[in-house]
Each structure stands twice: as C-alpha cells, then as structure tokens.
Short mmCIF file of C-alpha atoms and ligand atoms in Angstrom, two decimals:
data_model
loop_
_atom_site.label_atom_id
_atom_site.label_comp_id
_atom_site.label_asym_id
_atom_site.label_seq_id
_atom_site.Cartn_x
_atom_site.Cartn_y
_atom_site.Cartn_z
CA MET A 1 52.49 -16.92 -2.53
CA ALA A 2 54.27 -15.87 0.63
CA GLY A 3 55.38 -16.88 4.09
CA ILE A 4 56.80 -14.65 6.82
CA VAL A 5 60.06 -14.80 8.75
CA ALA A 6 60.53 -12.50 11.76
CA ARG A 7 63.75 -12.44 13.77
CA GLY A 8 64.45 -10.67 17.04
CA VAL A 9 61.54 -8.28 16.64
CA GLY A 10 61.22 -5.72 19.43
CA LYS A 11 59.15 -2.60 19.80
CA HIS A 12 59.31 0.28 22.20
CA TYR A 13 57.00 3.24 22.12
CA PRO A 14 58.64 6.48 23.19
CA LEU A 15 56.67 7.99 26.07
CA ALA A 16 57.24 11.18 28.08
CA LYS A 17 58.99 9.56 31.08
CA THR A 18 60.13 6.08 30.11
CA ASP A 19 59.83 4.15 26.88
CA LYS A 20 57.10 1.52 26.81
CA LEU A 21 58.52 -1.86 25.80
CA ALA A 22 55.65 -3.53 23.92
CA LEU A 23 57.46 -6.46 22.28
CA SER A 24 60.68 -8.20 23.12
CA ASN A 25 62.70 -10.51 20.90
CA VAL A 26 59.95 -12.17 18.86
CA ASP A 27 60.98 -14.92 16.45
CA LEU A 28 58.37 -16.27 14.10
CA ASN A 29 58.06 -18.37 10.95
CA VAL A 30 54.80 -18.55 9.05
CA GLN A 31 54.62 -21.00 6.17
CA ASP A 32 53.10 -20.14 2.85
CA GLY A 33 49.36 -20.86 3.04
CA GLU A 34 49.41 -21.42 6.78
CA PHE A 35 46.70 -20.09 9.11
CA ILE A 36 48.25 -18.94 12.37
CA CYS A 37 46.60 -17.33 15.39
CA LEU A 38 48.43 -15.00 17.74
CA LEU A 39 46.77 -15.45 21.13
CA GLY A 40 47.43 -13.53 24.31
CA PRO A 41 45.98 -11.34 27.03
CA SER A 42 44.85 -7.80 26.39
CA GLY A 43 47.76 -5.39 26.10
CA CYS A 44 50.39 -8.07 25.45
CA GLY A 45 51.36 -6.63 22.08
CA LYS A 46 49.28 -8.64 19.60
CA THR A 47 48.21 -5.62 17.57
CA THR A 48 51.73 -4.22 17.68
CA LEU A 49 53.17 -7.48 16.37
CA LEU A 50 50.50 -7.85 13.68
CA ASN A 51 51.08 -4.29 12.48
CA ILE A 52 54.83 -4.86 12.32
CA LEU A 53 54.38 -8.14 10.41
CA GLY A 54 51.94 -6.42 8.06
CA GLY A 55 54.24 -3.47 7.44
CA LEU A 56 51.87 -0.93 9.01
CA GLU A 57 54.33 -0.04 11.77
CA PRO A 58 58.16 -0.20 11.95
CA ALA A 59 59.93 -2.51 14.40
CA SER A 60 62.40 -0.95 16.86
CA GLN A 61 64.65 -4.02 16.64
CA GLY A 62 64.88 -7.05 14.42
CA THR A 63 63.72 -7.89 10.93
CA VAL A 64 60.62 -9.10 9.11
CA ARG A 65 60.76 -10.50 5.62
CA PHE A 66 58.41 -12.29 3.30
CA THR A 67 59.40 -15.54 1.64
CA GLY A 68 58.41 -16.14 -1.98
CA VAL A 69 58.69 -13.82 -4.93
CA GLY A 70 58.60 -10.04 -4.42
CA ASP A 71 56.37 -8.07 -2.12
CA PRO A 72 53.16 -10.01 -1.49
CA ARG A 73 49.69 -8.53 -1.89
CA ARG A 74 48.35 -7.92 1.60
CA GLY A 75 44.83 -7.74 2.97
CA TYR A 76 43.80 -6.31 6.33
CA MET A 77 40.85 -6.62 8.63
CA PHE A 78 40.39 -4.95 11.99
CA GLN A 79 38.09 -5.18 14.97
CA GLU A 80 35.90 -2.44 13.50
CA PRO A 81 34.73 -2.66 9.87
CA ARG A 82 36.37 0.67 8.90
CA LEU A 83 34.18 1.13 5.82
CA LEU A 84 34.08 4.58 4.24
CA PRO A 85 30.74 5.97 5.46
CA TRP A 86 30.10 8.17 2.43
CA LEU A 87 30.34 5.28 -0.04
CA SER A 88 27.81 2.54 -0.67
CA VAL A 89 28.85 -0.98 0.29
CA ARG A 90 29.46 -1.74 -3.39
CA ASP A 91 31.63 1.35 -3.80
CA ASN A 92 33.59 0.44 -0.66
CA LEU A 93 34.66 -2.72 -2.49
CA ARG A 94 35.30 -0.84 -5.73
CA PHE A 95 37.51 1.59 -3.78
CA VAL A 96 40.24 -1.04 -3.25
CA LEU A 97 40.14 -2.16 -6.90
CA ASP A 98 40.28 -0.61 -10.34
CA GLN A 99 37.55 2.06 -10.27
CA ARG A 100 36.12 0.69 -13.50
CA THR A 101 35.42 -2.72 -11.94
CA ARG A 102 31.94 -3.76 -13.04
CA SER A 103 29.19 -3.86 -10.45
CA GLU A 104 28.41 -7.51 -11.28
CA ALA A 105 31.87 -8.60 -10.10
CA LEU A 106 31.45 -6.66 -6.86
CA ASP A 107 27.94 -7.97 -6.29
CA SER A 108 29.08 -11.56 -6.66
CA TRP A 109 31.49 -10.95 -3.76
CA LEU A 110 28.74 -9.36 -1.70
CA LYS A 111 26.62 -12.42 -2.36
CA ARG A 112 29.41 -14.70 -1.17
CA VAL A 113 29.51 -12.99 2.21
CA GLY A 114 25.72 -13.01 2.55
CA LEU A 115 25.13 -9.41 1.46
CA GLY A 116 23.44 -10.06 -1.88
CA GLY A 117 21.05 -7.17 -2.56
CA TYR A 118 22.79 -4.78 -0.16
CA GLY A 119 25.22 -3.18 -2.63
CA ASP A 120 23.42 0.18 -2.66
CA TYR A 121 23.18 0.43 1.13
CA PHE A 122 25.45 2.74 3.07
CA PRO A 123 27.43 1.33 6.02
CA ALA A 124 25.28 3.14 8.59
CA GLN A 125 22.22 1.35 7.20
CA LEU A 126 23.70 -2.07 8.06
CA SER A 127 24.28 -3.85 11.37
CA VAL A 128 27.89 -4.10 12.59
CA GLY A 129 27.87 -7.80 11.68
CA MET A 130 26.82 -6.96 8.11
CA GLN A 131 29.46 -4.24 7.93
CA GLN A 132 32.05 -6.75 9.06
CA ARG A 133 30.89 -9.11 6.30
CA ALA A 134 31.52 -6.30 3.83
CA ALA A 135 34.97 -5.87 5.39
CA VAL A 136 35.67 -9.59 4.83
CA ALA A 137 34.76 -9.14 1.14
CA ARG A 138 36.89 -6.00 0.89
CA ALA A 139 39.89 -7.78 2.44
CA LEU A 140 39.62 -10.78 0.10
CA ILE A 141 38.53 -9.14 -3.15
CA THR A 142 42.08 -8.01 -3.88
CA GLU A 143 43.15 -11.67 -3.70
CA PRO A 144 45.78 -11.08 -1.00
CA GLU A 145 48.64 -13.49 -0.59
CA VAL A 146 48.83 -12.65 3.10
CA LEU A 147 45.84 -11.66 5.18
CA PHE A 148 46.35 -9.82 8.49
CA MET A 149 43.35 -9.90 10.83
CA ASP A 150 43.16 -8.13 14.19
CA GLU A 151 40.32 -9.55 16.33
CA PRO A 152 37.93 -9.18 13.39
CA PHE A 153 35.02 -10.97 15.06
CA SER A 154 35.43 -10.04 18.70
CA ALA A 155 32.96 -7.14 18.63
CA LEU A 156 30.23 -9.28 17.06
CA ASP A 157 27.49 -11.30 18.71
CA GLU A 158 28.50 -14.95 18.98
CA LEU A 159 26.07 -16.24 16.35
CA THR A 160 27.34 -13.79 13.74
CA ALA A 161 30.92 -14.54 14.75
CA LEU A 162 30.28 -18.29 14.32
CA ARG A 163 29.00 -17.78 10.80
CA LEU A 164 31.77 -15.41 9.79
CA ARG A 165 34.48 -17.75 11.08
CA ASP A 166 33.12 -20.52 8.86
CA GLU A 167 32.82 -18.17 5.90
CA LEU A 168 36.41 -17.08 6.42
CA LEU A 169 37.57 -20.71 6.59
CA GLY A 170 35.64 -21.49 3.40
CA LEU A 171 37.27 -18.61 1.53
CA TRP A 172 40.70 -19.47 2.93
CA HIS A 173 40.25 -23.08 1.85
CA GLU A 174 39.51 -21.89 -1.71
CA ARG A 175 42.40 -19.46 -1.97
CA ARG A 176 44.97 -20.78 0.47
CA CYS A 177 46.39 -17.38 1.29
CA THR A 178 48.60 -17.09 4.37
CA VAL A 179 46.62 -15.81 7.38
CA VAL A 180 47.86 -14.14 10.57
CA PHE A 181 44.86 -13.82 12.87
CA VAL A 182 44.97 -12.09 16.25
CA THR A 183 42.56 -13.08 18.98
CA HIS A 184 42.22 -13.21 22.76
CA ASN A 185 39.67 -16.04 22.46
CA PRO A 186 41.27 -19.49 22.96
CA LEU A 187 38.39 -21.48 21.43
CA GLU A 188 38.39 -19.25 18.35
CA ALA A 189 42.15 -19.73 18.07
CA VAL A 190 42.10 -23.54 18.23
CA TYR A 191 39.07 -23.72 15.94
CA LEU A 192 40.67 -21.62 13.20
CA ALA A 193 44.41 -22.12 13.31
CA ASP A 194 46.90 -24.59 11.94
CA ARG A 195 49.14 -23.30 14.68
CA VAL A 196 48.45 -21.10 17.72
CA LEU A 197 51.27 -18.90 19.00
CA VAL A 198 50.68 -17.93 22.62
CA MET A 199 52.11 -14.62 23.79
CA SER A 200 53.19 -13.62 27.30
CA PRO A 201 51.85 -10.51 29.04
CA SER A 202 53.57 -7.26 28.16
CA PRO A 203 56.27 -7.03 26.93
CA GLY A 204 54.98 -9.63 24.48
CA ARG A 205 57.03 -12.65 23.58
CA ILE A 206 55.94 -15.93 22.02
CA THR A 207 56.01 -18.45 24.84
CA GLN A 208 54.15 -21.46 23.45
CA GLU A 209 53.29 -23.00 20.15
CA ILE A 210 50.27 -25.29 19.78
CA ARG A 211 50.25 -27.33 16.59
CA VAL A 212 46.49 -27.75 16.31
CA GLY A 213 46.66 -28.94 12.69
CA GLU A 214 48.57 -32.09 13.66
CA HIS A 215 45.74 -33.31 15.88
CA PHE A 216 42.61 -31.75 14.41
CA PRO A 217 42.08 -32.24 10.67
CA ARG A 218 39.66 -29.94 8.88
CA PRO A 219 36.77 -29.39 8.75
CA ARG A 220 36.58 -29.11 12.52
CA GLU A 221 33.54 -29.15 14.73
CA LEU A 222 33.21 -26.41 17.30
CA GLU A 223 31.33 -28.90 19.49
CA ASP A 224 34.20 -31.40 19.35
CA ALA A 225 34.90 -32.26 23.00
CA ALA A 226 38.62 -32.68 22.33
CA LEU A 227 38.80 -29.20 20.80
CA TRP A 228 37.05 -27.79 23.88
CA ARG A 229 39.51 -29.57 26.14
CA LEU A 230 42.39 -28.12 24.17
CA SER A 231 40.94 -24.63 24.46
CA ARG A 232 40.44 -25.12 28.22
CA GLY A 233 44.08 -26.11 28.44
CA VAL A 234 45.03 -22.95 26.61
CA VAL A 235 42.93 -20.91 29.06
CA GLY A 236 44.93 -22.48 31.88
CA LEU A 237 48.11 -21.58 30.10
CA LEU A 238 46.99 -17.99 29.79
CA MET A 239 45.77 -17.80 33.38
CA GLY A 240 49.22 -18.84 34.49
CA GLU A 241 50.69 -16.09 32.38
CA GLY A 242 48.14 -13.35 33.13
CA ALA A 243 44.39 -12.79 33.11
CA LEU A 244 42.35 -12.95 29.93
CA THR A 245 40.23 -9.86 29.27
P1 ADP B 1 47.11 -5.98 22.35
O1 ADP B 1 46.73 -5.83 20.91
O2 ADP B 1 47.67 -7.32 22.69
O3 ADP B 1 45.98 -5.64 23.27
P2 ADP B 1 48.84 -3.69 21.83
O4 ADP B 1 49.78 -4.17 20.79
O5 ADP B 1 47.73 -2.81 21.39
O6 ADP B 1 48.29 -4.95 22.67
O7 ADP B 1 49.67 -2.90 22.94
C1 ADP B 1 50.80 -3.47 23.60
C2 ADP B 1 51.31 -2.48 24.62
O8 ADP B 1 51.86 -1.34 23.96
C3 ADP B 1 50.24 -1.95 25.55
O9 ADP B 1 50.79 -1.81 26.83
C4 ADP B 1 49.88 -0.60 24.97
O10 ADP B 1 49.45 0.29 25.97
C5 ADP B 1 51.20 -0.16 24.36
N1 ADP B 1 50.99 0.68 23.18
C6 ADP B 1 50.37 0.33 22.04
N2 ADP B 1 50.38 1.34 21.13
C7 ADP B 1 51.05 2.36 21.73
C8 ADP B 1 51.42 3.69 21.33
N3 ADP B 1 51.12 4.14 20.11
N4 ADP B 1 52.10 4.44 22.22
C9 ADP B 1 52.43 3.97 23.44
N5 ADP B 1 52.12 2.73 23.88
C10 ADP B 1 51.44 1.94 23.04
MG1 MG B 2 44.91 -5.35 20.02
#
C-alpha cells in the first residue's frame, strides 16, 4: 500500500515569450488508503498536479515520493474514457493485464460495473457513460495501490455520474486503495473525499483543506442538508478565489 508526500512542487511550462507558471510551491501528504479530492477553478493546475503526482509529467521544482514499499501499482482515469477503439471492451481490459487472462475473469469485472453482456461490443457501440464504466473497470482491474482520477465523471449526464460515483466508492471501500481525484465540482468533492484540498487560481497552490471525513461518516447521503451546506460553503470559498467554470 502507498501514500504520497509532495514537497515544494512547482511547474512552469516553457512558452515562446514567457514561461507559464502553472503550479507554485505545493506541499501535500496523502495517507495510505485515503480518498482525497483536488478542487479548484478551471486552469488552476489540477491536471498538472495530478500528472506530476502520478508520474506522468516531471515537476520543475520540488519532490514527490510514495510512502510504503517500492513503487506502487498505479491506475489512471481521465475525463474521456480513452479506450482503444479497435479492441472490444473485453480486450480493452485484457490489454492492461496478462494477454492470456481468461474471458471469465474479465467478464466478471464488466458485470461489476454494469456492463455484463457487453464484452464483445466495441467502444463506439456504447454510450460515453458505458465507455466510462469500462474505463473504471480497466483502472481497477490491475488492483492499483494508488488511483489517479482526472474529472472522470464531469462529461457524463448527472444520473450516470451519480451511479458511477457510488460504484467507485463501493470498489474503493472493498480495496482501500489510495485515491487522488480531481474535480471542479464542490458537491462531488465533499461527497467523495476524506479530505478536500482547495487550490487557488493559477498558479495553483493549495489554499484550504476541508476534513470532510471528520464530520461526515460513510456511507454519505447526497441529499444530506449538512453536506449541501458544506458544498455551498466551498462554492463561496472558490468564488472568493476565482470563478468556477
Ligand atoms: P486544470 O486541470 O486545473 O484546468 P491545467 O493543469 O490543465 O489546469 O493547467 C494549468 C495551467 O497551465 C493553465 O493555465 C494551462 O493553460 C497551462 N498549461 C497546461 N498544460 C500546458 C502545456 N503543456 N503548455 C503550456 N501551458 C500549459
Ligand atoms: Mg484539468
């Protein structure tokens, strides 16, 4: 199992005239098995930070290290499903595993994300919501110790997003992997997270920490008035810092 420690992380992108400073001096601790949400306005550097934490992009300054033994297995999910269009849904799952993995094992995962019977379909034959379900299965089938998720549900209709959030929480509850989840949706953040880290507008820094887990035990209710009030408070926080988009 694994946690994450980031110290003094900065990022600048070299541009033709001046460098773009995307992140400035980010310190972060994520505990093993913790579910954290990075929340902030569009363009504040959430994706940049997630990619640096996940090892997909180098930092310009600072360090990121994993706690625990060795290099943890990592899983990724993005705003778009990013399935390989020329492979069936079943073969998209097989692609991230041993190629000899038996179809029954893959199909049981498809069933768990509500895609039982769709193994032979190609991505283009499924709705985006169904494709994103397949992406959830693909991210979790490798049994990651740390899961990095970049606005995975924000392109979905709200009903599908509601279901997928609960499915994700169910799977996380079973496996207790560490999750870093990026969103610009305050209600989603307080519903999902043990801890919400609020980022400032660009250049992104972590300006607030909301320890949701201390006040809202799980399972939570999305209709819980206190949770709504908290999310409204977070909106206010963000409005003070910059507009939500
Ligand atoms: P968010 O995910 O919060 O919307 P990003 O991390 O994508 O924000 O981007 C943060 C800032 O860095 C933005 O101003 C964006 O324009 C800039 N940026 C992101 N990627 C690049 C890149 N490859 N080159 C130059 N600027 C970039
Ligand atoms: Mg982003």
